[in-house]
Amino acid sequence: MRDLVMNKNELLFQKAGALIRITPCHTNALRFELFFDGEVTEENFTLLPQQADGSADETENEARMTAGCLSVREGLSRNAPDVFRLSAG
C-alpha cells in the first residue's frame, strides 16, 4: 500500500515519485494538486476560493474524497493503475 495521509478535508499520498493532494475547494468541486519536488506548498491558486467541507474514507484497496455530489476514488495497491475515478451524484 502506498503512503497515505487522510483527514476530513484532505487526501495526500505519493505516486510515481510525486505527492498528490486532493481537497474540496467549493461546493461540488475537488482540487487536485501535484508536487513533483515532494514538498507540499500552501499557496492557493484557486480562483474565488471558498471554505468547503468534504469527507474522506479509506478501505483496504482505495481512498475516497467526497465534496457535495462529487467523489473521487484512488486505488492504493501497488498494482493499481494510475487512474482516478470521478463520479457525480
Coordinates of N, CA, C and O in Angstrom, one line a residue:
M1 N 0.8 -1.2 0.0 CA 0.0 0.0 0.0 C 0.9 1.2 0.0 O 1.9 1.3 0.7
R2 N 0.5 2.2 -0.7 CA 1.2 3.5 -0.8 C 1.0 4.3 0.5 O 0.0 4.2 1.2
D3 N 2.0 5.2 0.8 CA 1.8 6.1 1.9 C 0.6 7.0 1.7 O 0.4 7.5 0.6
L4 N -0.2 7.1 2.7 CA -1.4 7.9 2.6 C -1.6 8.7 3.9 O -1.5 8.1 5.0
V5 N -1.9 10.0 3.8 CA -2.3 10.8 4.9 C -3.7 11.2 4.6 O -4.0 11.7 3.5
M6 N -4.6 11.0 5.6 CA -6.0 11.3 5.3 C -6.6 12.0 6.5 O -6.3 11.7 7.7
N7 N -7.3 13.1 6.3 CA -8.1 13.7 7.3 C -9.4 14.2 6.7 O -9.7 13.9 5.5
K8 N -10.3 14.9 7.4 CA -11.6 15.2 6.9 C -11.6 15.9 5.6 O -12.4 15.7 4.7
N9 N -10.6 16.8 5.4 CA -10.6 17.7 4.2 C -9.4 17.5 3.3 O -9.0 18.4 2.6
E10 N -8.8 16.3 3.4 CA -7.5 16.1 2.6 C -7.2 14.7 2.4 O -7.3 13.9 3.3
L11 N -6.8 14.3 1.2 CA -6.1 13.1 0.9 C -4.7 13.5 0.4 O -4.6 14.3 -0.5
L12 N -3.7 12.9 0.9 CA -2.3 13.2 0.5 C -1.6 11.9 0.4 O -1.5 11.1 1.3
F13 N -1.1 11.6 -0.8 CA -0.4 10.3 -1.0 C 0.7 10.5 -2.0 O 0.8 11.5 -2.8
Q14 N 1.6 9.5 -2.1 CA 2.7 9.5 -3.0 C 2.5 8.5 -4.1 O 2.0 7.4 -3.9
K15 N 2.8 9.0 -5.4 CA 2.6 8.1 -6.5 C 3.6 8.5 -7.6 O 3.7 9.7 -7.9
A16 N 4.3 7.6 -8.1 CA 5.3 7.9 -9.2 C 6.2 9.0 -8.9 O 6.6 9.8 -9.7
G17 N 6.7 9.0 -7.6 CA 7.7 10.0 -7.2 C 7.2 11.4 -6.9 O 8.0 12.2 -6.5
A18 N 5.9 11.6 -7.0 CA 5.3 12.9 -6.7 C 4.3 12.8 -5.6 O 3.7 11.7 -5.4
L19 N 4.0 13.9 -4.9 CA 3.0 13.9 -3.9 C 1.7 14.5 -4.6 O 1.8 15.4 -5.4
I20 N 0.6 13.8 -4.2 CA -0.7 14.2 -4.8 C -1.6 14.6 -3.6 O -1.7 13.8 -2.7
R21 N -2.2 15.8 -3.7 CA -3.2 16.2 -2.6 C -4.5 16.5 -3.3 O -4.6 17.2 -4.3
I22 N -5.6 15.9 -2.7 CA -6.9 16.1 -3.2 C -7.7 16.7 -2.0 O -7.7 16.2 -0.9
T23 N -8.3 17.9 -2.3 CA -9.1 18.6 -1.3 C -10.4 19.2 -1.9 O -10.4 19.4 -3.1
P24 N -11.4 19.3 -1.0 CA -12.6 20.0 -1.5 C -12.3 21.5 -1.6 O -11.5 22.1 -0.8
C25 N -12.7 22.2 -2.7 CA -12.4 23.6 -2.8 C -13.6 24.5 -3.0 O -13.5 25.7 -3.1
H26 N -14.8 23.9 -3.2 CA -16.0 24.6 -3.4 C -17.1 23.6 -3.2 O -16.9 22.4 -3.3
T27 N -18.4 24.0 -3.2 CA -19.5 23.1 -3.2 C -19.4 22.3 -4.5 O -19.4 22.9 -5.5
N28 N -19.4 21.0 -4.4 CA -19.4 20.1 -5.6 C -18.1 20.3 -6.4 O -18.2 20.2 -7.6
A29 N -17.0 20.6 -5.8 CA -15.7 20.8 -6.5 C -14.6 20.2 -5.7 O -14.5 20.4 -4.5
L30 N -13.7 19.6 -6.4 CA -12.5 19.0 -5.8 C -11.2 19.6 -6.5 O -11.2 19.8 -7.7
R31 N -10.2 19.8 -5.7 CA -8.9 20.3 -6.3 C -7.9 19.2 -6.2 O -7.7 18.6 -5.2
F32 N -7.2 19.0 -7.3 CA -6.0 18.1 -7.4 C -4.8 18.9 -7.5 O -4.7 19.8 -8.3
E33 N -3.8 18.7 -6.6 CA -2.5 19.3 -6.6 C -1.4 18.3 -6.7 O -1.5 17.3 -6.0
L34 N -0.5 18.6 -7.5 CA 0.6 17.7 -7.8 C 1.9 18.4 -7.4 O 2.2 19.5 -7.9
F35 N 2.8 17.8 -6.6 CA 4.0 18.4 -6.1 C 5.2 17.5 -6.5 O 5.4 16.4 -5.9
F36 N 5.8 17.8 -7.6 CA 6.9 17.0 -8.2 C 8.1 16.9 -7.3 O 8.8 15.9 -7.2
D37 N 8.4 18.0 -6.5 CA 9.6 18.0 -5.7 C 9.4 17.3 -4.4 O 10.3 17.2 -3.5
G38 N 8.2 16.8 -4.1 CA 7.9 16.0 -2.9 C 7.7 16.9 -1.7 O 7.6 16.4 -0.6
E39 N 7.5 18.2 -1.9 CA 7.3 19.1 -0.8 C 6.0 19.9 -1.0 O 5.8 20.5 -2.1
V40 N 5.1 19.8 -0.1 CA 3.8 20.5 -0.2 C 3.9 22.0 0.1 O 4.5 22.4 1.1
T41 N 3.4 22.8 -0.8 CA 3.3 24.2 -0.6 C 1.9 24.6 -0.3 O 0.9 23.9 -0.7
E42 N 1.7 25.6 0.5 CA 0.4 26.0 0.9 C -0.2 27.2 0.1 O -1.1 27.8 0.5
E43 N 0.4 27.5 -1.0 CA -0.1 28.6 -1.8 C -1.4 28.2 -2.5 O -1.5 27.0 -3.0
N44 N -2.4 29.0 -2.5 CA -3.7 28.7 -3.0 C -3.9 29.5 -4.3 O -4.1 30.7 -4.2
F45 N -3.9 28.8 -5.4 CA -4.0 29.5 -6.7 C -5.5 29.3 -7.2 O -5.7 29.6 -8.4
T46 N -6.4 28.9 -6.4 CA -7.8 28.7 -6.8 C -8.4 30.1 -7.0 O -8.3 30.9 -6.1
L47 N -9.1 30.3 -8.1 CA -9.9 31.5 -8.3 C -11.1 31.4 -7.4 O -11.8 30.4 -7.3
L48 N -11.4 32.5 -6.7 CA -12.5 32.6 -5.8 C -12.6 31.5 -4.8 O -13.6 30.7 -4.7
P49 N -11.5 31.2 -4.1 CA -11.6 30.1 -3.1 C -12.6 30.3 -2.0 O -12.9 31.4 -1.6
Q50 N -13.2 29.2 -1.7 CA -14.2 29.2 -0.6 C -13.9 28.0 0.3 O -13.4 27.0 -0.1
Q51 N -14.3 28.2 1.6 CA -14.2 27.1 2.5 C -15.2 26.0 2.2 O -16.3 26.3 1.9
A52 N -14.7 24.8 2.1 CA -15.6 23.7 1.7 C -15.4 22.5 2.6 O -14.3 22.3 3.0
D53 N -16.5 21.9 2.9 CA -16.4 20.6 3.7 C -16.4 19.4 2.8 O -17.1 19.4 1.8
G54 N -15.6 18.5 3.2 CA -15.5 17.2 2.4 C -15.5 16.1 3.4 O -15.4 16.3 4.6
S55 N -15.4 14.9 2.9 CA -15.3 13.7 3.8 C -14.3 12.8 3.0 O -14.3 12.6 1.8
A56 N -13.5 12.2 3.8 CA -12.5 11.2 3.3 C -12.7 9.9 4.0 O -13.0 9.8 5.2
D57 N -12.6 8.8 3.3 CA -12.6 7.5 3.9 C -11.7 6.5 3.1 O -11.3 6.8 2.0
E58 N -11.4 5.4 3.7 CA -10.4 4.5 3.2 C -10.8 3.1 3.4 O -11.4 2.8 4.5
T59 N -10.6 2.2 2.4 CA -10.8 0.8 2.5 C -9.4 0.2 2.3 O -8.4 0.9 2.1
E60 N -9.3 -1.1 2.3 CA -8.0 -1.8 2.1 C -7.5 -1.5 0.7 O -6.3 -1.4 0.6
N61 N -8.3 -1.3 -0.2 CA -7.9 -1.1 -1.6 C -8.0 0.3 -2.2 O -7.4 0.5 -3.3
E62 N -8.7 1.2 -1.6 CA -8.8 2.5 -2.2 C -9.1 3.6 -1.1 O -9.5 3.3 0.0
A63 N -8.8 4.8 -1.5 CA -9.2 6.0 -0.7 C -10.1 6.8 -1.5 O -10.1 6.9 -2.7
R64 N -11.1 7.5 -0.8 CA -12.1 8.3 -1.5 C -12.2 9.7 -0.8 O -12.2 9.8 0.4
M65 N -12.4 10.7 -1.6 CA -12.7 12.1 -1.1 C -14.0 12.5 -1.8 O -14.2 12.3 -3.0
T66 N -14.9 13.0 -0.9 CA -16.2 13.5 -1.4 C -16.4 14.9 -1.1 O -16.2 15.3 0.1
A67 N -16.9 15.7 -2.0 CA -17.4 17.1 -1.8 C -18.7 17.3 -2.5 O -18.8 17.2 -3.7
G68 N -19.7 17.5 -1.7 CA -21.1 17.6 -2.3 C -21.4 16.3 -3.0 O -21.4 15.2 -2.5
C69 N -21.7 16.5 -4.3 CA -22.2 15.3 -5.1 C -21.0 14.7 -5.9 O -21.2 13.7 -6.6
L70 N -19.8 15.2 -5.7 CA -18.6 14.7 -6.4 C -17.8 13.8 -5.5 O -17.6 14.1 -4.3
S71 N -17.3 12.7 -6.1 CA -16.5 11.8 -5.3 C -15.4 11.3 -6.2 O -15.6 11.0 -7.4
V72 N -14.1 11.2 -5.7 CA -13.0 10.7 -6.4 C -12.4 9.5 -5.6 O -12.3 9.6 -4.4
R73 N -12.1 8.4 -6.3 CA -11.5 7.3 -5.7 C -10.1 7.0 -6.3 O -9.9 7.2 -7.5
E74 N -9.2 6.5 -5.5 CA -7.9 6.2 -5.9 C -7.5 4.9 -5.4 O -7.6 4.6 -4.2
G75 N -7.0 4.0 -6.3 CA -6.6 2.7 -5.9 C -5.3 2.8 -5.1 O -4.4 3.5 -5.5
L76 N -5.1 2.0 -4.0 CA -4.0 2.1 -3.2 C -3.0 1.0 -3.3 O -1.9 1.1 -2.8
S77 N -3.4 -0.1 -3.9 CA -2.5 -1.2 -4.0 C -1.4 -0.9 -5.0 O -1.5 -0.1 -5.9
R78 N -0.2 -1.6 -4.8 CA 0.9 -1.3 -5.7 C 0.6 -1.6 -7.2 O 1.2 -1.0 -8.1
N79 N -0.4 -2.5 -7.4 CA -0.7 -2.9 -8.8 C -1.9 -2.1 -9.3 O -2.3 -2.3 -10.5
A80 N -2.4 -1.1 -8.5 CA -3.5 -0.3 -9.0 C -3.0 0.6 -10.2 O -1.9 1.1 -10.2
P81 N -3.9 0.8 -11.2 CA -3.5 1.7 -12.3 C -3.4 3.1 -11.8 O -4.0 3.5 -10.8
D82 N -2.7 3.9 -12.5 CA -2.5 5.3 -12.2 C -3.7 6.1 -12.8 O -3.6 6.9 -13.7
V83 N -4.9 5.8 -12.2 CA -6.1 6.4 -12.7 C -7.0 6.8 -11.5 O -7.1 6.1 -10.5
F84 N -7.6 8.0 -11.6 CA -8.5 8.4 -10.6 C -9.9 8.2 -11.1 O -10.2 8.4 -12.3
R85 N -10.8 7.8 -10.3 CA -12.2 7.5 -10.7 C -13.1 8.6 -10.1 O -13.2 8.7 -8.9
L86 N -13.7 9.4 -11.0 CA -14.5 10.5 -10.6 C -16.0 10.1 -10.8 O -16.3 9.6 -11.9
S87 N -16.9 10.4 -9.8 CA -18.3 10.1 -10.0 C -19.1 11.3 -9.5 O -18.7 12.0 -8.6
A88 N -20.2 11.5 -10.0 CA -21.1 12.6 -9.6 C -22.5 11.9 -9.2 O -22.9 11.0 -9.8
G89 N -23.1 12.5 -8.2 CA -24.4 12.0 -7.8 C -24.4 11.2 -6.6 O -24.4 10.5 -5.9

